[in-house]
Coordinates of C-alpha atoms in Angstrom, one line a residue:
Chain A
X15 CA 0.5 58.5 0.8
X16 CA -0.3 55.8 -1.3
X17 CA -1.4 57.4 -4.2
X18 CA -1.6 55.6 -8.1
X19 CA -1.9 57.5 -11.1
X20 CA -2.7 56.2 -14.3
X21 CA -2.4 57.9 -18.2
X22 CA -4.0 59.0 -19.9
X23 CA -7.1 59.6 -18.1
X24 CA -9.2 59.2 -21.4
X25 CA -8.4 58.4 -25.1
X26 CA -10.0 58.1 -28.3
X27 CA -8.9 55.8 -30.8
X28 CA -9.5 54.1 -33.8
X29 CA -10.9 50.7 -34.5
X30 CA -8.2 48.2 -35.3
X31 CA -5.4 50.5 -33.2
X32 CA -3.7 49.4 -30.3
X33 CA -3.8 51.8 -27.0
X34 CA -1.4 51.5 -23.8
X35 CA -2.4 52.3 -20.5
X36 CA 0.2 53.0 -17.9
X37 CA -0.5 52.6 -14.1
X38 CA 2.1 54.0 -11.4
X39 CA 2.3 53.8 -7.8
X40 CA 3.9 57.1 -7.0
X41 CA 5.0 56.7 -3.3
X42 CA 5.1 53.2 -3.0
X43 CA 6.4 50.0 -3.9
X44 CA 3.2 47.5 -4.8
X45 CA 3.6 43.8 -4.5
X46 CA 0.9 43.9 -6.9
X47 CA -1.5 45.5 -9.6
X48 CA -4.3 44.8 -10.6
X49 CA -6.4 45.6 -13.8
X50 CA -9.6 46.5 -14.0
X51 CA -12.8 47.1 -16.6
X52 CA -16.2 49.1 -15.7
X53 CA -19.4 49.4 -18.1
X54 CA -21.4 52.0 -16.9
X55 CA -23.9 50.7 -14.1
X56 CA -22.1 47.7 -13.6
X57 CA -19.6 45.8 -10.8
X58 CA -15.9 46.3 -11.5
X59 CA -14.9 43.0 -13.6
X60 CA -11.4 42.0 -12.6
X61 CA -9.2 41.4 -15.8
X62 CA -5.8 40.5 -14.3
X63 CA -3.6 40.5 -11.5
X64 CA 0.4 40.9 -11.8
X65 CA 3.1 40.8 -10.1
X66 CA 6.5 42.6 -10.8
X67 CA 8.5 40.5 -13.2
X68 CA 6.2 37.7 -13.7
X69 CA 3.9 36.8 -16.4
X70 CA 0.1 38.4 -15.1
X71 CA -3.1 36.1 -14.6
X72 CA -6.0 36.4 -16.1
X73 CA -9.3 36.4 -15.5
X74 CA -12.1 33.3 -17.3
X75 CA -13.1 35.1 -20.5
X76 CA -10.0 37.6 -20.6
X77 CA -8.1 37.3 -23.8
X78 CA -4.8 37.4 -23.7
X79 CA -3.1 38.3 -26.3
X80 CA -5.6 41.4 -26.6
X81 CA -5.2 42.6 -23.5
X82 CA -0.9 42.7 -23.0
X83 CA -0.4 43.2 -19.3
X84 CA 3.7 44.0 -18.6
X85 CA 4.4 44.7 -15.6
X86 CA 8.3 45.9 -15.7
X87 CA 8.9 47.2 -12.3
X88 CA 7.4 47.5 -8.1
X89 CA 5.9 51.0 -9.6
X90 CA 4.6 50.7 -13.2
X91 CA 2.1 48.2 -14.8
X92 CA 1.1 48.5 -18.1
X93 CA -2.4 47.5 -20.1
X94 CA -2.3 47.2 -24.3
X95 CA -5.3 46.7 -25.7
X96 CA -4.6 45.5 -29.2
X97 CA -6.6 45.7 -31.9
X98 CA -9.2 47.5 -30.3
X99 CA -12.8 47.7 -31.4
X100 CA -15.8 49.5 -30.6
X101 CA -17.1 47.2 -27.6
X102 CA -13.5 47.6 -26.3
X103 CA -14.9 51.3 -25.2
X104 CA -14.8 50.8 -21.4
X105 CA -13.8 52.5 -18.4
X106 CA -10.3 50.8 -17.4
X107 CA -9.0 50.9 -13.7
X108 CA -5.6 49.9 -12.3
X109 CA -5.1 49.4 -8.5
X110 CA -1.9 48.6 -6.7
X111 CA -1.8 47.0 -3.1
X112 CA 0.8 46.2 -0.6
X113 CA 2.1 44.1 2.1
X114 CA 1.0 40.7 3.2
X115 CA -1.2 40.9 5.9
X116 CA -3.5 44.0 4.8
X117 CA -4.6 43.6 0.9
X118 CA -5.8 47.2 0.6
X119 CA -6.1 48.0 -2.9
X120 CA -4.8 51.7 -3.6
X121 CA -6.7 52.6 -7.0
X122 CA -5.7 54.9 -9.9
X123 CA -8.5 57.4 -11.3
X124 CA -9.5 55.5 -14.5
X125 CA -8.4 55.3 -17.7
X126 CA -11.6 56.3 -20.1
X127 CA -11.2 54.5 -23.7
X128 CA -13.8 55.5 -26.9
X129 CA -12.9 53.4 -29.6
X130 CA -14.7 54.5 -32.9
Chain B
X28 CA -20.0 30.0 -6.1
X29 CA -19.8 33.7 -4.6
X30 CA -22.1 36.4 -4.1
X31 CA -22.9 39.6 -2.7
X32 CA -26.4 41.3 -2.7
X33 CA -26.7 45.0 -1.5
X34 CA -29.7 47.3 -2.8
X35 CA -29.6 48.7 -6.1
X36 CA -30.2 52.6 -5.2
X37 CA -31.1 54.2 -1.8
X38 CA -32.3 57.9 -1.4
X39 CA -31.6 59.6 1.9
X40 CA -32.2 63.4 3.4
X41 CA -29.5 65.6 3.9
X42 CA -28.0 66.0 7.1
X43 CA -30.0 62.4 8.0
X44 CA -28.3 58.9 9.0
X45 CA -28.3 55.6 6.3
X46 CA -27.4 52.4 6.7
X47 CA -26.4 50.3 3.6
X48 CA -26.5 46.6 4.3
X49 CA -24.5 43.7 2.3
X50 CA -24.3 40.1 2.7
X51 CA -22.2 38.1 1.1
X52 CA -21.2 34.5 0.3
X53 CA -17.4 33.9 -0.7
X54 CA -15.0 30.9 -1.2
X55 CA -13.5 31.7 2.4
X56 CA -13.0 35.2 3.8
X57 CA -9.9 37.6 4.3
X58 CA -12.4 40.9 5.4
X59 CA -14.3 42.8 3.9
X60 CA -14.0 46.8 2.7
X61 CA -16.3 49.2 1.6
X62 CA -15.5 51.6 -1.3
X63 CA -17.2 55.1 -2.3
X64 CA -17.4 55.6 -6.3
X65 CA -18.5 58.8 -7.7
X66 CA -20.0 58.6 -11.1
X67 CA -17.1 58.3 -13.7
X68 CA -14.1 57.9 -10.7
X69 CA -12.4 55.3 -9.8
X70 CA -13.5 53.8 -5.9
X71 CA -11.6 55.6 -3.0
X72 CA -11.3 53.6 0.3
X73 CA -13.7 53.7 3.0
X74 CA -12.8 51.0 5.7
X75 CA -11.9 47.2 6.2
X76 CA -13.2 44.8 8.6
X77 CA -11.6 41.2 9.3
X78 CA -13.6 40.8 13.3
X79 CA -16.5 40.8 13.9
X80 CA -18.1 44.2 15.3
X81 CA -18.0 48.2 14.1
X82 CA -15.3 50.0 13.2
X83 CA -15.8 53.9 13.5
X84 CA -14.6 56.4 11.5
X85 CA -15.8 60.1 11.3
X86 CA -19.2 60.2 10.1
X87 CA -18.5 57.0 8.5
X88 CA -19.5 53.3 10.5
X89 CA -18.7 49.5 9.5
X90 CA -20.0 46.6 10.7
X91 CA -19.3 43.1 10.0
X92 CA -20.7 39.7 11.3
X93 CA -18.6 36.8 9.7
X94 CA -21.1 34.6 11.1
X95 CA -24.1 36.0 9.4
X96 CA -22.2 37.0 6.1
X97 CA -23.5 40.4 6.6
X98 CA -21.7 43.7 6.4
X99 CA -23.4 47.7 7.1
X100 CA -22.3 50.9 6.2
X101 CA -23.7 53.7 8.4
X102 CA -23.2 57.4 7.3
X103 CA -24.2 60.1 10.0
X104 CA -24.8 63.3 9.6
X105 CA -25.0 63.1 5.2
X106 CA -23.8 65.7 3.4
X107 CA -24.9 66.3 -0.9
X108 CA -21.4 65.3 -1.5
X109 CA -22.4 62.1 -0.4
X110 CA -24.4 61.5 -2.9
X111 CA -22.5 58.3 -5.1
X112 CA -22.2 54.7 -4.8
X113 CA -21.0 52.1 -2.1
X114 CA -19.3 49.0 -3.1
X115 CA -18.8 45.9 -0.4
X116 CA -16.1 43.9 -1.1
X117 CA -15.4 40.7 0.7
X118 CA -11.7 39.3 0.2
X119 CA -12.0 35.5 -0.7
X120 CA -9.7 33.0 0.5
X121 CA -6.9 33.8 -2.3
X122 CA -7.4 37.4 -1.3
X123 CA -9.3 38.5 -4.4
X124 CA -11.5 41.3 -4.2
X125 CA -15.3 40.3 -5.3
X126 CA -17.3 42.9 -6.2
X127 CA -21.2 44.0 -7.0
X128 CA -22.3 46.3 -8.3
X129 CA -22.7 48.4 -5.3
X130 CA -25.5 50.7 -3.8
X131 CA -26.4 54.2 -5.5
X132 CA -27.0 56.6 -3.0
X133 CA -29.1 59.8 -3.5
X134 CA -28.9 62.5 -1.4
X135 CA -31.8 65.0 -1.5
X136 CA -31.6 68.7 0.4

């Protein structure tokens, strides 16, 4: 149980095109998702946290209206990146956790983005 | 502000024991869980400790000491799929995950 997928696994896009990322949690309802960025040899840098049917909050340094966060239902949470450019190129993780009393965070198997 | 300091990379025999330490300074405290991350994967759980003490799971062991701010992983009995790294996450008091940038572990036959 528990299991969150996330597509496309990897994409390749142009500079100055938008990309959407969509994160599901496939057996269970999550009270919240969370989005996540990775450069390679670093920590996990928390972009956002949202909750179903309410506006996300983001991280110091996140920007907004580049990074669209929409998080329409308990299962599915979606990440735009607008605009992107080449520094852009990261590897992006969702993760979906549930209850109240145990925050366990269930995450999805990455999203890999090359922007050229 | 908050911090967590574990050692950058760790090399370890195969079929040997390791212990990967962590301590940690956070803005209150709602447990602490370990994750494994494989090179290019997203982290996969490994345990969660709120009490003080060890938690045991297979060939996998945590400790925690709230006290001390100081968390261990102990892996018995490694194996070559083994071979990734170990993030320690404390919860904070609005029960947000911090994270380092975890442990590397290298497993040699």
């Amino acid at each position: 149980g528990a299991v969150v997928s996330q597509h496309p696994s990897w994409v390749i896009c142009k500079s100055g095109t938008s990309v959407k990322i969509e994160c599901r949690s496939l057996d269970f309802q999550a009270t919240t998702m969370f989005w996540y960025r990775q450069f390679p040899k670093q920590s996990l840098m928390l972009m956002a946290t949202s909750n179903e049917g309410s506006k996300a909050t983001y991280e110091q340094g996140v920007e907004k209206d580049k990074f669209l966060i929409n998080h329409a239902s308990l299962t599915l949470s979606t990440l735009t990146v607008t605009s992107a450019h080449p520094e852009d190129s990261s590897f992006y993780i969702c993760s979906a956790s549930v209850g109240r009393d145990f925050h366990e965070q269930y995450f999805g198997p990455g999203t890999r983005l090359t922007v050229t | 502000g908050q911090n967590i300091d574990q050692p950058t990379e760790m090399t370890a025999t195969e079929g040997a024991i390791v212990q990967i330490n962590c301590t940690y300074q956070t803005s209150g405290f709602n447990g602490l869980f370990w994750y494994q991350q494989h090179a290019g994967e997203a982290p996969t759980f490994l345990s969660y400790n709120v009490l003080d003490g060890l938690e045991e799971k297979g060939r996998f062991s945590s400790f925690l000491s709230r006290s001390k701010g100081y968390s261990y992983l102990l892996l018995k009995e490694l194996q070559m799929k083994d071979s990734a790294s170990y993030l320690c996450a404390p919860m904070d008091s609005n029960y947000q995950l911090i994270w380092g940038a975890g442990t590397k572990l290298i497993i040699k036959p």
